[in-house]
Every structure is written in C-alpha cells, then in structure tokens.
XYZ file of C-alpha atoms in Angstrom:
276
model
C 16.779 2.526 -4.303
C 19.771 4.271 -3.603
C 20.508 3.943 0.130
C 24.304 4.738 0.655
C 24.148 1.900 3.108
C 26.131 -1.485 3.519
C 24.935 -4.535 1.960
C 24.461 -6.131 4.968
C 20.878 -4.287 5.617
C 20.216 -1.420 3.439
C 16.845 -1.043 4.877
C 17.933 -0.788 8.510
C 20.173 1.973 7.396
C 17.516 3.996 5.819
C 16.231 4.157 9.724
C 19.186 6.151 10.793
C 18.302 8.972 8.248
C 17.278 12.350 9.523
C 13.560 12.435 10.639
C 12.736 9.125 10.092
C 13.350 7.949 13.739
C 10.722 10.553 14.846
C 7.932 9.361 11.886
C 8.571 6.314 12.943
C 7.841 6.701 16.771
C 4.947 8.628 16.036
C 3.590 5.892 13.834
C 3.922 3.231 16.745
C 2.452 5.670 18.988
C -1.110 6.263 16.583
C -1.075 2.688 15.797
C -0.626 1.072 20.085
C -3.393 4.412 20.499
C -6.140 2.902 18.159
C -5.122 -0.677 19.445
C -5.523 0.505 22.729
C -9.501 1.776 22.160
C -11.965 0.382 24.032
C -13.778 -0.732 20.885
C -11.166 -2.685 19.496
C -11.652 -5.145 22.721
C -14.968 -6.388 21.581
C -15.747 -4.990 17.829
C -12.427 -5.349 16.354
C -13.484 -7.372 13.290
C -15.987 -4.584 12.440
C -13.090 -2.122 12.393
C -11.051 -4.256 9.978
C -13.613 -4.746 7.981
C -14.668 -0.893 7.169
C -10.544 -0.171 6.809
C -10.321 -2.698 4.157
C -13.214 -1.231 2.230
C -11.960 2.762 2.948
C -8.536 1.446 2.290
C -9.793 -0.043 -0.854
C -11.482 3.544 -1.951
C -8.635 5.319 -1.143
C -6.505 3.408 -2.904
C -8.980 3.656 -6.128
C -8.982 7.219 -5.694
C -5.451 7.605 -6.197
C -5.590 5.681 -9.645
C -8.490 7.828 -10.910
C -11.711 6.251 -9.800
C -12.256 8.755 -6.906
C -15.654 7.343 -5.589
C -17.885 8.382 -2.628
C -17.751 5.958 0.096
C -21.276 4.871 0.283
C -21.286 4.569 -3.344
C -18.163 1.737 -2.976
C -20.205 -0.195 -0.285
C -23.648 0.110 -2.088
C -21.999 -1.277 -5.604
C -22.241 -4.999 -6.630
C -21.048 -4.346 -10.784
C -17.661 -3.497 -10.853
C -17.043 -4.463 -14.541
C -18.983 -2.153 -16.552
C -16.538 0.943 -17.186
C -13.043 1.531 -16.475
C -13.301 3.283 -12.971
C -15.790 0.643 -11.670
C -12.895 -1.622 -12.922
C -10.595 -0.086 -10.856
C -12.510 0.197 -7.820
C -13.828 -3.728 -8.060
C -9.486 -4.196 -8.599
C -8.578 -1.999 -5.545
C -11.602 -4.160 -3.202
C -10.115 -7.425 -4.574
C -7.158 -6.763 -3.857
C -7.389 -5.569 -0.351
C -9.485 -8.819 0.493
C -6.496 -11.015 -1.403
C -3.686 -9.101 0.756
C -4.655 -11.093 4.105
C -4.391 -14.515 2.398
C -1.161 -13.977 1.363
C 1.100 -12.679 4.518
C 2.719 -16.317 5.024
C 3.855 -16.510 1.645
C 5.485 -13.050 1.610
C 8.763 -13.534 3.311
C 9.111 -16.880 1.505
C 8.085 -15.958 -2.014
C 7.623 -12.080 -2.413
C 7.512 -12.290 -6.476
C 5.169 -14.768 -6.026
C 3.249 -12.390 -4.078
C 3.303 -9.904 -6.424
C 2.303 -11.867 -9.683
C -0.788 -12.815 -7.759
C -1.561 -9.349 -6.494
C -1.478 -8.472 -10.382
C -3.247 -11.248 -11.550
C -6.393 -10.138 -8.905
C -6.059 -6.818 -9.582
C -6.274 -7.449 -13.685
C -9.066 -10.020 -13.526
C -10.589 -9.527 -16.722
C -8.396 -7.461 -18.283
C -7.593 -7.249 -22.466
C -4.508 -7.777 -21.842
C -4.510 -11.495 -20.750
C -1.471 -12.782 -21.678
C 0.608 -10.087 -19.384
C -1.513 -10.471 -16.656
C 0.396 -11.986 -13.492
C 4.003 -11.719 -14.581
C 6.544 -8.530 -15.291
C 6.367 -6.994 -18.426
C 8.453 -7.894 -21.365
C 10.508 -5.553 -23.342
C 8.192 -2.936 -25.631
C 5.100 -3.433 -23.788
C 3.568 -0.833 -22.900
C 2.180 0.313 -19.128
C -1.081 2.010 -17.897
C -0.074 4.266 -15.167
C -1.685 7.475 -15.573
C -0.894 8.956 -12.735
C 3.003 8.043 -12.587
C 4.680 9.839 -15.557
C 8.211 9.037 -14.272
C 10.621 7.422 -16.400
C 9.962 3.697 -17.356
C 13.187 1.258 -16.395
C 13.504 -1.144 -19.177
C 12.535 -4.921 -18.859
C 16.307 -5.850 -17.930
C 16.325 -2.990 -14.901
C 13.125 -4.251 -14.005
C 13.935 -7.854 -13.363
C 17.047 -7.258 -11.478
C 15.457 -4.976 -9.274
C 12.837 -6.769 -8.628
C 15.115 -10.138 -7.424
C 17.132 -7.388 -5.264
C 13.593 -6.225 -3.602
C 12.928 -9.710 -2.840
C 16.165 -10.383 -1.537
C 15.993 -7.545 1.058
C 12.322 -9.269 2.079
C 13.712 -13.150 1.991
C 16.884 -12.237 4.159
C 14.422 -9.763 6.310
C 15.940 -6.466 8.283
C 15.968 -4.810 11.132
C 14.358 -1.761 9.921
C 11.104 -0.574 11.161
C 8.023 -2.023 9.719
C 7.151 1.787 8.139
C 10.760 1.857 6.340
C 10.141 -1.677 4.907
C 6.749 -0.810 3.702
C 7.862 2.535 2.435
C 10.697 0.850 0.162
C 8.649 -1.242 -1.045
C 5.560 0.981 -2.216
C 8.086 3.168 -3.374
C 10.070 0.386 -5.464
C 7.195 -0.856 -6.957
C 5.834 2.602 -8.084
C 9.649 3.561 -9.416
C 9.290 0.251 -11.449
C 6.107 -0.315 -12.496
C 6.627 -3.733 -13.688
C 3.734 -4.880 -14.926
C 1.337 -3.670 -17.451
C -1.168 -2.123 -15.508
C -2.731 -1.540 -11.949
C 1.164 -0.686 -10.311
C -0.258 1.668 -7.841
C -2.622 -0.539 -6.600
C -0.459 -3.523 -6.516
C 2.049 -1.249 -4.641
C -0.415 0.115 -2.354
C -1.401 -3.873 -1.622
C 2.232 -4.567 -1.127
C 2.448 -1.953 1.460
C -0.433 -3.258 3.182
C 0.971 -6.867 3.522
C 4.167 -5.325 4.910
C 2.233 -3.239 7.391
C 0.461 -5.982 8.802
C 2.885 -9.065 8.352
C 5.538 -7.002 10.429
C 3.138 -6.555 13.581
C 2.979 -3.095 13.501
C -0.341 -3.486 12.308
C -1.672 -7.582 12.872
C -5.445 -7.135 12.767
C -5.191 -4.621 9.424
C -7.427 -1.314 10.967
C -4.670 1.285 9.755
C -5.238 1.909 6.037
C -2.299 3.473 4.935
C -4.137 4.022 1.979
C -6.663 6.588 3.044
C -3.808 8.645 4.202
C -2.100 8.751 1.216
C -5.701 9.700 -0.484
C -5.927 11.919 2.542
C -2.815 14.121 1.801
C -4.072 14.326 -2.164
C -2.433 13.288 -5.289
C -0.126 16.006 -5.493
C 1.513 15.373 -2.177
C 1.812 12.048 -3.542
C 3.668 12.299 -6.440
C 6.079 14.999 -4.419
C 6.907 12.517 -2.267
C 7.438 9.823 -4.740
C 9.800 11.903 -6.614
C 11.865 12.147 -3.567
C 12.234 8.687 -3.771
C 12.930 8.388 -6.489
C 15.704 10.923 -6.282
C 17.733 8.298 -4.341
C 19.217 11.063 -1.750
C 19.267 10.935 1.545
C 16.744 13.856 2.156
C 14.551 12.205 -0.522
C 14.262 9.031 0.952
C 13.336 11.145 4.200
C 10.994 12.705 2.522
C 8.874 9.555 1.271
C 9.169 7.330 4.444
C 7.728 10.505 6.432
C 4.937 10.981 3.723
C 4.137 7.242 4.377
C 4.381 7.585 7.866
C 1.757 10.313 8.001
C -0.596 8.158 6.088
C -0.675 5.920 8.461
C -1.179 7.829 10.959
C -4.004 9.464 8.912
C -5.500 6.159 8.537
C -5.212 5.396 12.510
C -7.308 8.638 12.847
C -9.774 6.941 10.054
C -10.216 4.253 12.182
C -10.460 5.969 15.435
C -13.407 7.915 14.087
C -14.828 4.539 13.179
C -14.219 3.154 16.979
C -15.829 6.298 18.377
C -18.752 6.040 15.969
C -19.618 2.608 16.932
C -19.282 3.374 20.769
C -21.626 6.510 20.423
C -24.075 3.603 18.624
C -23.697 1.322 21.499
C -23.732 4.106 24.112
C-alpha cells in the first residue's frame, strides 16, 4: 500500500484524495436511506439474513462459482465438487464474520487466520490452513494474476495492516474497508481462498465501523454486479499505489456498497408488497 501519507494516519490521508469524499458521502446517504426504510423497523433480521445469503453468493461468483441465488438457497451439500466447496466457503465466512467483530480491532491477524480456517475447511492442504503461506508455497487464486509478494513481504505488510487497524484511524469506514480488501488481494497471504477472505474482511470493517451495523448492505453483491473485469481493473489501480489508482479503487468499493444497498432496498420493497 502506497499512500504518500504522514505516518500518523495514512488511511485518513487517502480520504482527502480527489473524488473520495464524494464517494464517501454518496455511500453514507445510500446507507442512511435503506436504514430509514419502514420495513427495517419491523423486519431487519430478515433483511440481514437475506443480505448475508446474497453477499455470499456474489463473493463465490467472483471466485468462480457463479450460482443462481435459488440454487444457493436450496442446496444443503457444499462438499461434492470445487464450485460447491467455493459456495460453501463463502456461506461459512458470511456466518462467521459477525462473530469476529469484537476481536477485529484488538487482533486483526487472529481474525484473518480464523477466516481462512473457516473458508478452507476440508482442504487437502490442511497443514497450511489458518496461517500465512510460507516461502515456496503455491497460491490457488485464479482471478488475481498480479505478481505474488514473497512470504517475508507478506508478513511485514500484514503486520503493518494490523497496526493500522489496532491504532485506529479517523478515515471514513469506506476508505478503511477498501484498503483492507485491496491489501489482502495484493498479498494473497494464504494458500487459497484469499478473495473470499478479503471480501469477508471488508464486510467486517463496514459492520464494525458502524456504517452498516446490521450488515444489510452487501458490498459483495456490488462487486459482482460491476463484473469481474471491472473488479480487476479497479484492483490494478490499488496495486499501482498512485493517488489516482487508490481513489479509483476506493470509488469502486463505494459503488459496490451502493449496489448492495440497492439490492437490500429491493428486498425491503418486496417484503412491503407482500405485507400489503
């Protein structure tokens, strides 16, 4: 992560990049609108559950298992073949994320290890599950083709990311979530399931920051809706480390949250029509 920022609060400096404040404001307004929906006052638990399901489906789609929502909803066996295991991993991560909020600010590396343990449950490479990869270990992440940092660089940058989270920042939640997501994609610290873990970590930041405390704004839906090509193009902006590239990645993540809001708003409207 290259921020050209003062060491005091590098994340906050990203919030001053051109266009980022507009993205942050647009996301906040969108989130406020869906939280103000009349259905949320009575049926927020249903919206949360549906957002979790749709978010998991979308994250799995970005990792190569693009199943219809109803297929995800009806299936009970997620261990029979690669795509099913990917969908199952995404579902487990979504369920687990809400249980890790209290630990995230104190020990983000512990949370990331737990996320990978959950995502890679049943993996053939059991000895590598739940820990950062070692030198020479291959990484199975077909969507991301960027150069793979070495194990020593991964360890150092993970420590730096953890320090930023533990120290805290005045940066908007969107900025922090985008950086956590982007840095984990860049590092691919585990031997597998890094994309799923990165998107789950983004979810944890958005919830834990108070931006989306009920977890009803699934950014994963927005990332998938914008398409894999747009996702990779925006991520390349993050990798560049330039102000323009970082701003483009943050804006992409902001648009993903807004599309997640649109998805949950549609669910609210459907429930309202059904109750009418």
